[in-house]
PDB file of C-alpha atoms in Angstrom:
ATOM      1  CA  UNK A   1     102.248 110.469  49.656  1.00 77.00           C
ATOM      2  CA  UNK A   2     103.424 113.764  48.459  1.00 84.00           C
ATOM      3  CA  UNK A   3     107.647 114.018  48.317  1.00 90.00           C
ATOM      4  CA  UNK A   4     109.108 117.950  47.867  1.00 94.00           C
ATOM      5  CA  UNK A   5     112.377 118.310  46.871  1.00 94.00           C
ATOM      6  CA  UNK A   6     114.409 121.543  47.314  1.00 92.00           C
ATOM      7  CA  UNK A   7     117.457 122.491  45.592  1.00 82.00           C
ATOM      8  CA  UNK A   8     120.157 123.835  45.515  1.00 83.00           C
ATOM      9  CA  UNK A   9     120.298 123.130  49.428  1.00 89.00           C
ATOM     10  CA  UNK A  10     122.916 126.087  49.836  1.00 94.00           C
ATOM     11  CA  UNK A  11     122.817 129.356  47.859  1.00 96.00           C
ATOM     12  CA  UNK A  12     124.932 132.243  48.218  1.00 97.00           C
ATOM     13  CA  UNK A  13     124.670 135.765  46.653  1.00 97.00           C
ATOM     14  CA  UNK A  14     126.064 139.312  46.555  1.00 97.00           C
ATOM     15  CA  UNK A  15     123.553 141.986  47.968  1.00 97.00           C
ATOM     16  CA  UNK A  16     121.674 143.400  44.885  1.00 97.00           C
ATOM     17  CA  UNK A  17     121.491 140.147  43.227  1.00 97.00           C
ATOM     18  CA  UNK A  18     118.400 138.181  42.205  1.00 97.00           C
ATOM     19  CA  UNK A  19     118.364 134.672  44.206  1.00 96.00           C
ATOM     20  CA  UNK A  20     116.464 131.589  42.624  1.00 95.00           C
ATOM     21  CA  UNK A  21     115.166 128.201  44.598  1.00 95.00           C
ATOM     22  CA  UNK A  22     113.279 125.547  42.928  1.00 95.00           C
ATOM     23  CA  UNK A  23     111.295 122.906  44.214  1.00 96.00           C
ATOM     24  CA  UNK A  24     109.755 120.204  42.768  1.00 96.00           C
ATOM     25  CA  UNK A  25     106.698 117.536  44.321  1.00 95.00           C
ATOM     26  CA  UNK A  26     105.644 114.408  43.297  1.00 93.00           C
ATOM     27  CA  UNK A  27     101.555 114.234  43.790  1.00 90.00           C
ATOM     28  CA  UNK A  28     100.272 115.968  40.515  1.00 90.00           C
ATOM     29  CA  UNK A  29      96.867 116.738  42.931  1.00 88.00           C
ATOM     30  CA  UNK A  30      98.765 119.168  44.894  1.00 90.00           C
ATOM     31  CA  UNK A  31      97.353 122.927  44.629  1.00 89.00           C
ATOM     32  CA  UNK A  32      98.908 124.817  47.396  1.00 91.00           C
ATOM     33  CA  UNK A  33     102.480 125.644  47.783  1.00 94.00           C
ATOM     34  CA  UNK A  34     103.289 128.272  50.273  1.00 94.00           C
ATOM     35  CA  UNK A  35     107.020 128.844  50.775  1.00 97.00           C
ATOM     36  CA  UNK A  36     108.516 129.743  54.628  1.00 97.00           C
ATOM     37  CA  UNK A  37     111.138 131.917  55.773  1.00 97.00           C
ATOM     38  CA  UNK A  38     113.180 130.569  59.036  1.00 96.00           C
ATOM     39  CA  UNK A  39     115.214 132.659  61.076  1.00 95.00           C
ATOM     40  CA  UNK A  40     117.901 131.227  63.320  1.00 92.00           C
ATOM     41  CA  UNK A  41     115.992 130.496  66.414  1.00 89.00           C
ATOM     42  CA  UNK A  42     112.480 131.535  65.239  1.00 92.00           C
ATOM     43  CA  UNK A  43     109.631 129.259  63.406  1.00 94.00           C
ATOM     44  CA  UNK A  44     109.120 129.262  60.286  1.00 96.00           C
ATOM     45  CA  UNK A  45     107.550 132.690  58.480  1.00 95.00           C
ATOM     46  CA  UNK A  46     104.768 132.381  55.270  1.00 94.00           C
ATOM     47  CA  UNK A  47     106.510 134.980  52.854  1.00 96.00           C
ATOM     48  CA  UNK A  48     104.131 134.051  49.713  1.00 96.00           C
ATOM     49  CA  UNK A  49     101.981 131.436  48.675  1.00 94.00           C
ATOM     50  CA  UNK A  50     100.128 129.941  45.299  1.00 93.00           C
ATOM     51  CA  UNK A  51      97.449 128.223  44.417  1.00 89.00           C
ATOM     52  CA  UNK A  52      97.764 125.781  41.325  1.00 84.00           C
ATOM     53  CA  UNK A  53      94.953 127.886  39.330  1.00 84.00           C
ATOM     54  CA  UNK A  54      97.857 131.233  38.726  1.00 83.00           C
ATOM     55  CA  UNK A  55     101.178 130.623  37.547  1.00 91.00           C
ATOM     56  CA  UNK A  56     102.631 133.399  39.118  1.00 94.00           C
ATOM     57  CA  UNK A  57     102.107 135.928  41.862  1.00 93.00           C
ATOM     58  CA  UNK A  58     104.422 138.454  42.890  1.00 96.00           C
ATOM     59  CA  UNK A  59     105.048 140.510  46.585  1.00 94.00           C
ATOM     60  CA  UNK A  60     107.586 143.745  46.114  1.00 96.00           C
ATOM     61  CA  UNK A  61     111.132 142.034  45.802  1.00 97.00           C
ATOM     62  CA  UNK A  62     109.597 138.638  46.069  1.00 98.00           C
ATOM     63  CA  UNK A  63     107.712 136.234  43.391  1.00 97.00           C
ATOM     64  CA  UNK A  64     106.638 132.438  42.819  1.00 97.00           C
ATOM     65  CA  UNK A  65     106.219 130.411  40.027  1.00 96.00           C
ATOM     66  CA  UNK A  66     104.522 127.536  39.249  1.00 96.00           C
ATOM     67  CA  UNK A  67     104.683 125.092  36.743  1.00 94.00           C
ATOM     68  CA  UNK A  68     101.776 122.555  36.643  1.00 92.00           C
ATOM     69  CA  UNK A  69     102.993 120.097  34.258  1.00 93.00           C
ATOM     70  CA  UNK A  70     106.805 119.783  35.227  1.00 94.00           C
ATOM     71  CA  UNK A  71     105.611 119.599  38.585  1.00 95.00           C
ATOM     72  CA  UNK A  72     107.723 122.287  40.130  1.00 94.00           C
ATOM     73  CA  UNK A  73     107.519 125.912  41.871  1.00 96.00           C
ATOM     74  CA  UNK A  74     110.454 128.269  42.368  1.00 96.00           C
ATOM     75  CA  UNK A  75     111.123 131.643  44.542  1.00 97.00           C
ATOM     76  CA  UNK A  76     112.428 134.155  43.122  1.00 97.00           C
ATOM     77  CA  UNK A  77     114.395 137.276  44.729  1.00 97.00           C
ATOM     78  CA  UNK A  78     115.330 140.276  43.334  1.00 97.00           C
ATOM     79  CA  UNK A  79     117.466 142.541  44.968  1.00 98.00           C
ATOM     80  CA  UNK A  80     118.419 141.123  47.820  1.00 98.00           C
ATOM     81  CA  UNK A  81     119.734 142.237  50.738  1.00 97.00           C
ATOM     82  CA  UNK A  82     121.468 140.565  54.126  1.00 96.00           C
ATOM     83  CA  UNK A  83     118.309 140.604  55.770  1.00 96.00           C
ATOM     84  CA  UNK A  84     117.047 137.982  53.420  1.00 97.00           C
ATOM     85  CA  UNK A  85     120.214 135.739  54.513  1.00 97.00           C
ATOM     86  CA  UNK A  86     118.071 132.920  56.172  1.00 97.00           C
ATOM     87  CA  UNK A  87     116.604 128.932  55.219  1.00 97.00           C
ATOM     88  CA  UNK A  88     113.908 129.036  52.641  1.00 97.00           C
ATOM     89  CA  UNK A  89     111.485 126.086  52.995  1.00 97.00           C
ATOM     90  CA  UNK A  90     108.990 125.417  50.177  1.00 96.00           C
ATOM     91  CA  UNK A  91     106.163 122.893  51.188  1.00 95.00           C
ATOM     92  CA  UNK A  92     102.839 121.235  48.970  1.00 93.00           C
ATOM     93  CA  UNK A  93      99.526 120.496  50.270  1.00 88.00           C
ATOM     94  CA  UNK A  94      97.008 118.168  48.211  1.00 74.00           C
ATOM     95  CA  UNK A  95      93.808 119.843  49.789  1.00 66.00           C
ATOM     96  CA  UNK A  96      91.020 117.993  51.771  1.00 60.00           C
ATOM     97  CA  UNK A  97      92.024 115.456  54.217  1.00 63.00           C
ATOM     98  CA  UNK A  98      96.045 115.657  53.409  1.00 70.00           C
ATOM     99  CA  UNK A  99      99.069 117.421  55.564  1.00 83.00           C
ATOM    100  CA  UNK A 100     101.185 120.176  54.186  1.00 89.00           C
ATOM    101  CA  UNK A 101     105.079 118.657  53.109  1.00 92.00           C
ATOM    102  CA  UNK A 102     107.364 120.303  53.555  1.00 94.00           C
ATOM    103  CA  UNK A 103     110.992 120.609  51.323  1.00 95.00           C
ATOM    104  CA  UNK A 104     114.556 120.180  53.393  1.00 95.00           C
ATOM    105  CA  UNK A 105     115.463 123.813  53.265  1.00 96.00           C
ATOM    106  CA  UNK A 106     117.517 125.954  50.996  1.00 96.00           C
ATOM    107  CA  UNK A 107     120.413 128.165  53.285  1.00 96.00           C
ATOM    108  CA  UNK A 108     120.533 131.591  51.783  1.00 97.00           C
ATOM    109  CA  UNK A 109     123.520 133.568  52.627  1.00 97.00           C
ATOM    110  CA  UNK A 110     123.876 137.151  51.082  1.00 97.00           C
ATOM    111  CA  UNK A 111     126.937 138.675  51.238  1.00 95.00           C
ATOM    112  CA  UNK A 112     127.197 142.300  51.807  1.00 91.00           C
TER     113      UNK A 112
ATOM    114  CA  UNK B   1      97.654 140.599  67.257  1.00 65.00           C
ATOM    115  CA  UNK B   2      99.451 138.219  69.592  1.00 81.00           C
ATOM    116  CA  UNK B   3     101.150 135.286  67.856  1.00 93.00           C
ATOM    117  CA  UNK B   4     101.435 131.656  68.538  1.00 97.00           C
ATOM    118  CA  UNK B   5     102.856 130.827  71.717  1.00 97.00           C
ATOM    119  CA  UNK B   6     105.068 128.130  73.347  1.00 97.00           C
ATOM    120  CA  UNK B   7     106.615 126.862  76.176  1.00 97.00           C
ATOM    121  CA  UNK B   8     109.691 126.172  77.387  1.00 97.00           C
ATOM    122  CA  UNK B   9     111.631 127.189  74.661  1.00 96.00           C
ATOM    123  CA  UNK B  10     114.527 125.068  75.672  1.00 97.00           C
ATOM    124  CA  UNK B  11     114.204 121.866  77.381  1.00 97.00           C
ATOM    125  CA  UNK B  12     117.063 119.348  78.104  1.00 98.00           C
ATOM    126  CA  UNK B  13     116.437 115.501  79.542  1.00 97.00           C
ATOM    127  CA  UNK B  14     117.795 112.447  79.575  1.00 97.00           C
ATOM    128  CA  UNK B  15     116.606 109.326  77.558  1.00 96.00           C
ATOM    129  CA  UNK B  16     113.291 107.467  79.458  1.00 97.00           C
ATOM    130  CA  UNK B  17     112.565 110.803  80.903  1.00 97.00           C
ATOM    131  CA  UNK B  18     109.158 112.550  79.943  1.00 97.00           C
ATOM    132  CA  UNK B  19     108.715 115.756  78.299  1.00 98.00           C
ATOM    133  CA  UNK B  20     105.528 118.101  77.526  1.00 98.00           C
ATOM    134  CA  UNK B  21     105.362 120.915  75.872  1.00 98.00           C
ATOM    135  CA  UNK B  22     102.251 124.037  75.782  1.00 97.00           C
ATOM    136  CA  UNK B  23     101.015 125.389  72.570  1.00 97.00           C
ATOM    137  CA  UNK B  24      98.655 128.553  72.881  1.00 97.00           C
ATOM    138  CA  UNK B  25      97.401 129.563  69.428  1.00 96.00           C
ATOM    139  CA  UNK B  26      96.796 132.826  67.526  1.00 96.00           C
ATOM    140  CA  UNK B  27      92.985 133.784  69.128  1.00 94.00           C
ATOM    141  CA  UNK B  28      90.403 132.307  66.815  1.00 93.00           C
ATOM    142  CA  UNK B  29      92.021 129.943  65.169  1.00 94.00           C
ATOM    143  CA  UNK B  30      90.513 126.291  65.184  1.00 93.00           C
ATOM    144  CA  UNK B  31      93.176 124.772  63.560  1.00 93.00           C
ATOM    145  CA  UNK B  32      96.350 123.900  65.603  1.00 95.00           C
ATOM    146  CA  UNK B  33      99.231 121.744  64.104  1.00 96.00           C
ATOM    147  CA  UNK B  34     102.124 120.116  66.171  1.00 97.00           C
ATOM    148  CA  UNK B  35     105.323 119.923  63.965  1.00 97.00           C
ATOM    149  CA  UNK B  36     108.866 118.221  64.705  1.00 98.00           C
ATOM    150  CA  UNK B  37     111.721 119.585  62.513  1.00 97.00           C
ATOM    151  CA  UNK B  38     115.303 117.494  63.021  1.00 96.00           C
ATOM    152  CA  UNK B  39     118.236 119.525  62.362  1.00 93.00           C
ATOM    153  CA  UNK B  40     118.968 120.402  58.845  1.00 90.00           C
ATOM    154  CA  UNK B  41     115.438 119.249  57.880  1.00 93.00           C
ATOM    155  CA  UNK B  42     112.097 120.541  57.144  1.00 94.00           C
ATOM    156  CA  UNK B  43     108.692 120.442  59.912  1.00 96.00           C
ATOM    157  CA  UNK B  44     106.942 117.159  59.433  1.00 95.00           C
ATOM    158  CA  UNK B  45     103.639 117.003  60.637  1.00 94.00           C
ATOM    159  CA  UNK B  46     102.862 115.096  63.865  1.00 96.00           C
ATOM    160  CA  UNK B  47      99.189 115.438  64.629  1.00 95.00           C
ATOM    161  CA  UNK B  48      96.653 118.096  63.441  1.00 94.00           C
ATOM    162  CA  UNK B  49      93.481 119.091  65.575  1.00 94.00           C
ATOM    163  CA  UNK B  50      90.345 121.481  64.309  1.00 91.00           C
ATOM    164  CA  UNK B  51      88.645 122.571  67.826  1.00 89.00           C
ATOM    165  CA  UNK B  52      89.295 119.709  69.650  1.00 85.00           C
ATOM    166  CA  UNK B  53      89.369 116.624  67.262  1.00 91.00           C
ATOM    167  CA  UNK B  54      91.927 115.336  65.912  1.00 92.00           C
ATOM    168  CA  UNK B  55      91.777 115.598  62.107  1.00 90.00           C
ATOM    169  CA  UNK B  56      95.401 113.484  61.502  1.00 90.00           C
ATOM    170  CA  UNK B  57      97.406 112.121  63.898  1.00 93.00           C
ATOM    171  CA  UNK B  58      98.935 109.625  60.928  1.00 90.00           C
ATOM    172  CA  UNK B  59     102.885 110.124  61.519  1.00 91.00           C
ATOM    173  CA  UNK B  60     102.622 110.569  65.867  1.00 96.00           C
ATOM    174  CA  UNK B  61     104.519 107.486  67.164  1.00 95.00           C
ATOM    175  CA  UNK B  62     101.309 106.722  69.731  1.00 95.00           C
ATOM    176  CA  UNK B  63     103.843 104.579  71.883  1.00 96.00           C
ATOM    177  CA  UNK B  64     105.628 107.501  73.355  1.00 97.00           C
ATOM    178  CA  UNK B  65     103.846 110.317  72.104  1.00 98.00           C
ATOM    179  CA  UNK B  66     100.738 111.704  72.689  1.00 97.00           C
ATOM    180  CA  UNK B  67      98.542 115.413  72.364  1.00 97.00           C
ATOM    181  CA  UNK B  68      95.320 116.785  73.515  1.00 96.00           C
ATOM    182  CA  UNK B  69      93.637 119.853  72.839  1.00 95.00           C
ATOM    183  CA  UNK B  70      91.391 120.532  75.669  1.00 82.00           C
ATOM    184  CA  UNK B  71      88.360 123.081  74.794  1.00 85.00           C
ATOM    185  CA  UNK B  72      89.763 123.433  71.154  1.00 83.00           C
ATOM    186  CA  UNK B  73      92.447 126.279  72.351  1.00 92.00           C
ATOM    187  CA  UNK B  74      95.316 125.311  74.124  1.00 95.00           C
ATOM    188  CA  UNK B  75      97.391 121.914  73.341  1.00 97.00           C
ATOM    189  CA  UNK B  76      99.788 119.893  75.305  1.00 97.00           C
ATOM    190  CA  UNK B  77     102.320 117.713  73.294  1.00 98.00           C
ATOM    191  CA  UNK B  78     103.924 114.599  75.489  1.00 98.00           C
ATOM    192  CA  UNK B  79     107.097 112.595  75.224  1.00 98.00           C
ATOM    193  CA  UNK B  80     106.688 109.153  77.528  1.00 97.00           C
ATOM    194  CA  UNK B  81     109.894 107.740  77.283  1.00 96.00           C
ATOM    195  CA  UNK B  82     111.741 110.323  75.239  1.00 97.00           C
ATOM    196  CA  UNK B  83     114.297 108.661  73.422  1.00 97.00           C
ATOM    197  CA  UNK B  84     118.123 110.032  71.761  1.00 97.00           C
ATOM    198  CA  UNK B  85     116.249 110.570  68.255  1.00 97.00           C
ATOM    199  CA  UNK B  86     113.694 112.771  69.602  1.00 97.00           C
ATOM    200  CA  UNK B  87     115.915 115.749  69.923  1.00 98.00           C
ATOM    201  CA  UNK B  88     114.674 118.462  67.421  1.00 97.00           C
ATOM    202  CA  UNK B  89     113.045 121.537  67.720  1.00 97.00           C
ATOM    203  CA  UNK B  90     108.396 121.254  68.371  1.00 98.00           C
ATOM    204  CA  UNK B  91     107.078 123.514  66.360  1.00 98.00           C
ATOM    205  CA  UNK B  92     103.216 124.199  67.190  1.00 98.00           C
ATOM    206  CA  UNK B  93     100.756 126.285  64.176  1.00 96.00           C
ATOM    207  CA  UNK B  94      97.325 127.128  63.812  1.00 95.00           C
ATOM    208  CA  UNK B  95      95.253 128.262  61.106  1.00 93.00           C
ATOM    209  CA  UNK B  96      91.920 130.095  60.903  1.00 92.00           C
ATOM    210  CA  UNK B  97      89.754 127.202  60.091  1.00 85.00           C
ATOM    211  CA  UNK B  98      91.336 124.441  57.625  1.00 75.00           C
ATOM    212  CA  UNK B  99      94.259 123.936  55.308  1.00 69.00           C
ATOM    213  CA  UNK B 100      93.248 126.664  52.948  1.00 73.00           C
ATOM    214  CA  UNK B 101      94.423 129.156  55.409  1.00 83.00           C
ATOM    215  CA  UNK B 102      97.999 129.975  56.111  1.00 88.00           C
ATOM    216  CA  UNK B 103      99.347 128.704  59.044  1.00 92.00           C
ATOM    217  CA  UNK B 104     101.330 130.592  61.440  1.00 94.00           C
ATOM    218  CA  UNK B 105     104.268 129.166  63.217  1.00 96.00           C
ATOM    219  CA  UNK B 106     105.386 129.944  67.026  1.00 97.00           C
ATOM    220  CA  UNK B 107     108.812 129.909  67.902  1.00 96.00           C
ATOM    221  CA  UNK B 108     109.363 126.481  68.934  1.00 97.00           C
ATOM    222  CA  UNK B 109     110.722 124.478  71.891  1.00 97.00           C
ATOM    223  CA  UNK B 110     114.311 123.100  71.268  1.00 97.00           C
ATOM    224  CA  UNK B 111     114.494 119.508  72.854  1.00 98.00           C
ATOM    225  CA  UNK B 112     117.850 117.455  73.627  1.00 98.00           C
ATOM    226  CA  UNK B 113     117.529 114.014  75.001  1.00 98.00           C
ATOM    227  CA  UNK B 114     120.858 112.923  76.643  1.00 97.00           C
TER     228      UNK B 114
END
Protein backbone atom coordinates (compact mmCIF):
# COMPACT_ATOMS: atom_id res chain seq x y z
CA UNK A 1 0.00 0.00 0.00
CA UNK A 2 0.77 3.60 -0.29
CA UNK A 3 3.46 4.93 2.70
CA UNK A 4 3.70 9.13 3.04
CA UNK A 5 6.39 10.42 4.75
CA UNK A 6 6.50 13.98 6.19
CA UNK A 7 9.44 15.86 7.18
CA UNK A 8 10.84 17.84 8.98
CA UNK A 9 8.23 16.73 11.76
CA UNK A 10 8.81 20.18 13.64
CA UNK A 11 9.37 23.54 11.89
CA UNK A 12 9.69 26.80 13.37
CA UNK A 13 9.77 30.30 11.74
CA UNK A 14 9.81 34.07 12.31
CA UNK A 15 6.51 35.84 11.11
CA UNK A 16 7.24 37.09 7.51
CA UNK A 17 9.18 34.12 6.63
CA UNK A 18 8.50 31.57 3.89
CA UNK A 19 7.91 27.96 5.58
CA UNK A 20 8.67 24.71 3.47
CA UNK A 21 7.27 20.89 4.20
CA UNK A 22 8.00 18.06 1.99
CA UNK A 23 6.49 14.87 1.67
CA UNK A 24 7.28 12.06 -0.13
CA UNK A 25 4.91 8.55 -1.05
CA UNK A 26 5.80 5.40 -2.16
CA UNK A 27 2.92 4.14 -4.83
CA UNK A 28 4.09 5.88 -8.15
CA UNK A 29 -0.02 5.47 -9.14
CA UNK A 30 -0.90 8.05 -6.70
CA UNK A 31 -2.55 11.33 -8.34
CA UNK A 32 -4.10 13.21 -5.56
CA UNK A 33 -2.36 14.85 -2.76
CA UNK A 34 -4.36 17.28 -0.79
CA UNK A 35 -2.54 18.71 2.23
CA UNK A 36 -4.67 19.49 5.80
CA UNK A 37 -4.43 22.10 8.26
CA UNK A 38 -5.21 20.93 12.09
CA UNK A 39 -5.97 23.21 14.71
CA UNK A 40 -5.58 22.24 18.35
CA UNK A 41 -8.86 20.69 19.08
CA UNK A 42 -10.46 20.94 15.59
CA UNK A 43 -10.32 18.26 12.52
CA UNK A 44 -8.34 18.51 10.07
CA UNK A 45 -8.87 21.62 7.33
CA UNK A 46 -8.17 21.00 3.17
CA UNK A 47 -5.96 24.23 2.56
CA UNK A 48 -4.90 23.11 -1.18
CA UNK A 49 -4.81 20.18 -3.17
CA UNK A 50 -3.11 18.69 -6.62
CA UNK A 51 -3.69 16.47 -8.99
CA UNK A 52 -0.59 14.57 -10.55
CA UNK A 53 -1.42 16.12 -14.19
CA UNK A 54 -0.02 20.14 -12.82
CA UNK A 55 3.09 20.53 -11.08
CA UNK A 56 2.13 23.38 -9.27
CA UNK A 57 -0.87 25.34 -8.11
CA UNK A 58 -0.82 28.23 -6.00
CA UNK A 59 -3.68 29.92 -3.30
CA UNK A 60 -2.57 33.72 -2.10
CA UNK A 61 0.32 33.01 0.49
CA UNK A 62 0.03 29.33 -0.08
CA UNK A 63 1.44 26.87 -2.99
CA UNK A 64 2.16 23.02 -3.75
CA UNK A 65 4.47 21.30 -5.69
CA UNK A 66 4.72 18.21 -7.14
CA UNK A 67 7.29 16.20 -8.42
CA UNK A 68 6.19 13.04 -10.35
CA UNK A 69 9.34 11.28 -10.77
CA UNK A 70 11.09 11.82 -7.28
CA UNK A 71 7.92 10.94 -5.90
CA UNK A 72 7.42 13.87 -3.61
CA UNK A 73 5.08 17.09 -3.00
CA UNK A 74 5.95 20.03 -0.77
CA UNK A 75 3.90 23.18 0.80
CA UNK A 76 5.12 26.09 0.54
CA UNK A 77 4.37 29.39 2.71
CA UNK A 78 5.21 32.68 2.14
CA UNK A 79 4.77 35.19 4.56
CA UNK A 80 3.63 33.73 7.32
CA UNK A 81 2.02 34.78 10.11
CA UNK A 82 1.04 33.21 13.83
CA UNK A 83 -2.16 32.25 12.59
CA UNK A 84 -0.55 29.70 10.38
CA UNK A 85 1.20 28.21 13.69
CA UNK A 86 -0.64 24.77 13.53
CA UNK A 87 0.16 20.68 12.25
CA UNK A 88 0.35 20.41 8.54
CA UNK A 89 -0.68 16.92 7.31
CA UNK A 90 0.01 15.99 3.67
CA UNK A 91 -1.86 12.73 2.53
CA UNK A 92 -1.88 10.57 -1.21
CA UNK A 93 -4.72 8.87 -2.71
CA UNK A 94 -4.19 6.25 -5.68
CA UNK A 95 -7.78 6.86 -7.18
CA UNK A 96 -10.51 4.14 -7.71
CA UNK A 97 -11.04 1.67 -5.06
CA UNK A 98 -7.98 2.97 -2.65
CA UNK A 99 -8.12 5.17 0.82
CA UNK A 100 -6.49 8.51 1.16
CA UNK A 101 -2.87 8.16 3.48
CA UNK A 102 -2.19 10.27 5.28
CA UNK A 103 1.65 11.74 6.44
CA UNK A 104 2.47 11.98 10.49
CA UNK A 105 2.20 15.71 10.68
CA UNK A 106 4.61 18.56 10.44
CA UNK A 107 4.17 21.14 13.86
CA UNK A 108 4.47 24.64 12.57
CA UNK A 109 5.22 27.19 15.12
CA UNK A 110 5.66 30.90 13.95
CA UNK A 111 7.07 33.12 16.15
CA UNK A 112 5.89 36.60 16.32
CA UNK B 1 -23.56 25.67 4.99
CA UNK B 2 -23.54 23.56 8.14
CA UNK B 3 -20.45 21.38 8.56
CA UNK B 4 -19.84 17.88 9.63
CA UNK B 5 -21.08 17.06 12.88
CA UNK B 6 -20.20 14.84 15.90
CA UNK B 7 -20.99 13.67 19.06
CA UNK B 8 -19.78 13.64 22.22
CA UNK B 9 -16.82 15.43 21.72
CA UNK B 10 -15.21 14.00 24.77
CA UNK B 11 -15.85 10.64 26.02
CA UNK B 12 -13.95 8.86 28.89
CA UNK B 13 -14.41 4.83 29.81
CA UNK B 14 -12.81 2.24 31.17
CA UNK B 15 -11.27 -0.82 29.30
CA UNK B 16 -14.26 -3.67 28.32
CA UNK B 17 -16.64 -0.82 28.38
CA UNK B 18 -18.51 0.12 25.03
CA UNK B 19 -18.40 3.28 23.26
CA UNK B 20 -20.43 4.82 20.13
CA UNK B 21 -20.03 7.68 18.60
CA UNK B 22 -22.71 9.90 15.89
CA UNK B 23 -21.47 11.27 12.70
CA UNK B 24 -23.98 13.68 10.81
CA UNK B 25 -22.49 14.75 7.47
CA UNK B 26 -22.30 17.96 5.40
CA UNK B 27 -26.11 17.73 3.55
CA UNK B 28 -25.65 15.93 0.27
CA UNK B 29 -22.82 14.27 0.63
CA UNK B 30 -22.84 10.38 -0.07
CA UNK B 31 -19.58 9.78 0.98
CA UNK B 32 -18.88 9.50 4.78
CA UNK B 33 -15.42 8.34 6.15
CA UNK B 34 -14.71 7.26 9.84
CA UNK B 35 -11.03 8.14 10.75
CA UNK B 36 -8.92 7.31 14.04
CA UNK B 37 -5.87 9.60 14.54
CA UNK B 38 -3.47 8.44 17.75
CA UNK B 39 -1.67 11.21 19.25
CA UNK B 40 1.16 12.65 17.36
CA UNK B 41 -0.05 10.77 14.24
CA UNK B 42 -1.93 11.26 11.14
CA UNK B 43 -6.07 9.97 10.48
CA UNK B 44 -5.97 6.44 9.23
CA UNK B 45 -8.89 5.31 7.61
CA UNK B 46 -11.26 2.90 9.40
CA UNK B 47 -14.21 2.21 7.16
CA UNK B 48 -15.61 4.26 4.21
CA UNK B 49 -19.42 4.17 3.18
CA UNK B 50 -21.06 5.82 -0.25
CA UNK B 51 -25.00 6.02 0.72
CA UNK B 52 -25.20 3.22 2.73
CA UNK B 53 -22.61 0.56 1.54
CA UNK B 54 -19.68 0.13 2.67
CA UNK B 55 -17.04 0.80 0.00
CA UNK B 56 -13.78 -0.25 2.50
CA UNK B 57 -13.94 -1.34 5.73
CA UNK B 58 -10.16 -2.99 5.15
CA UNK B 59 -8.25 -1.59 8.41
CA UNK B 60 -11.73 -1.75 11.06
CA UNK B 61 -10.71 -4.39 13.66
CA UNK B 62 -14.41 -6.24 13.09
CA UNK B 63 -13.86 -7.91 16.63
CA UNK B 64 -14.58 -4.83 18.60
CA UNK B 65 -15.49 -2.43 16.14
CA UNK B 66 -18.22 -1.95 14.08
CA UNK B 67 -20.31 1.10 11.84
CA UNK B 68 -23.53 1.46 10.07
CA UNK B 69 -24.87 4.07 8.04
CA UNK B 70 -28.53 3.81 8.19
CA UNK B 71 -30.44 5.60 5.09
CA UNK B 72 -26.97 6.73 3.67
CA UNK B 73 -26.90 10.00 6.13
CA UNK B 74 -26.16 9.58 9.53
CA UNK B 75 -23.41 6.93 10.92
CA UNK B 76 -22.84 5.36 14.22
CA UNK B 77 -19.22 4.15 14.99
CA UNK B 78 -19.03 1.30 17.98
CA UNK B 79 -16.34 0.20 20.37
CA UNK B 80 -17.41 -3.48 21.98
CA UNK B 81 -14.86 -4.00 24.34
CA UNK B 82 -12.86 -0.81 24.05
CA UNK B 83 -9.49 -1.54 24.91
CA UNK B 84 -6.23 0.94 26.48
CA UNK B 85 -4.96 1.40 22.70
CA UNK B 86 -8.11 2.71 21.47
CA UNK B 87 -7.72 6.09 22.99
CA UNK B 88 -7.35 8.68 20.11
CA UNK B 89 -9.38 11.19 18.77
CA UNK B 90 -12.70 9.67 15.80
CA UNK B 91 -12.62 11.75 13.24
CA UNK B 92 -15.82 11.33 10.87
CA UNK B 93 -15.68 13.07 6.82
CA UNK B 94 -17.77 13.06 3.95
CA UNK B 95 -17.37 13.95 0.49
CA UNK B 96 -19.78 14.90 -2.30
CA UNK B 97 -19.79 11.67 -4.12
CA UNK B 98 -16.28 9.71 -4.29
CA UNK B 99 -12.61 10.24 -3.62
CA UNK B 100 -12.21 12.89 -6.24
CA UNK B 101 -13.92 15.28 -4.01
CA UNK B 102 -12.41 16.89 -1.00
CA UNK B 103 -13.40 15.66 2.09
CA UNK B 104 -14.41 17.68 4.94
CA UNK B 105 -13.51 16.84 8.45
CA UNK B 106 -15.82 17.41 11.72
CA UNK B 107 -14.31 18.14 14.84
CA UNK B 108 -13.84 14.86 16.31
CA UNK B 109 -14.66 12.93 19.51
CA UNK B 110 -11.60 12.58 21.89
CA UNK B 111 -11.73 8.99 23.48
CA UNK B 112 -9.67 7.77 26.70
CA UNK B 113 -10.01 4.22 27.76
CA UNK B 114 -8.85 3.82 31.43
Amino acid sequence: GENVEQHPSTLSVQEGDSAVIKCTYSDSASNYFPWYKQELGKGPQLIIDIRSNVGEKKDQRIAVTLNKTAKHFSLHITETQPEDSAVYFCAAHTGANSKLTFGKGITLSVRP
Amino acid sequence: EAGVAQSPRYKIIEKRQSVAFWCNPISGHATLYWYQQILGQGPKLLIQFQNNGVVDDSQLPKDRFSAERLKGVDSTLKIQPAKLEDSAVYLCASSLVSYRDTQYFGPGTRLTVL
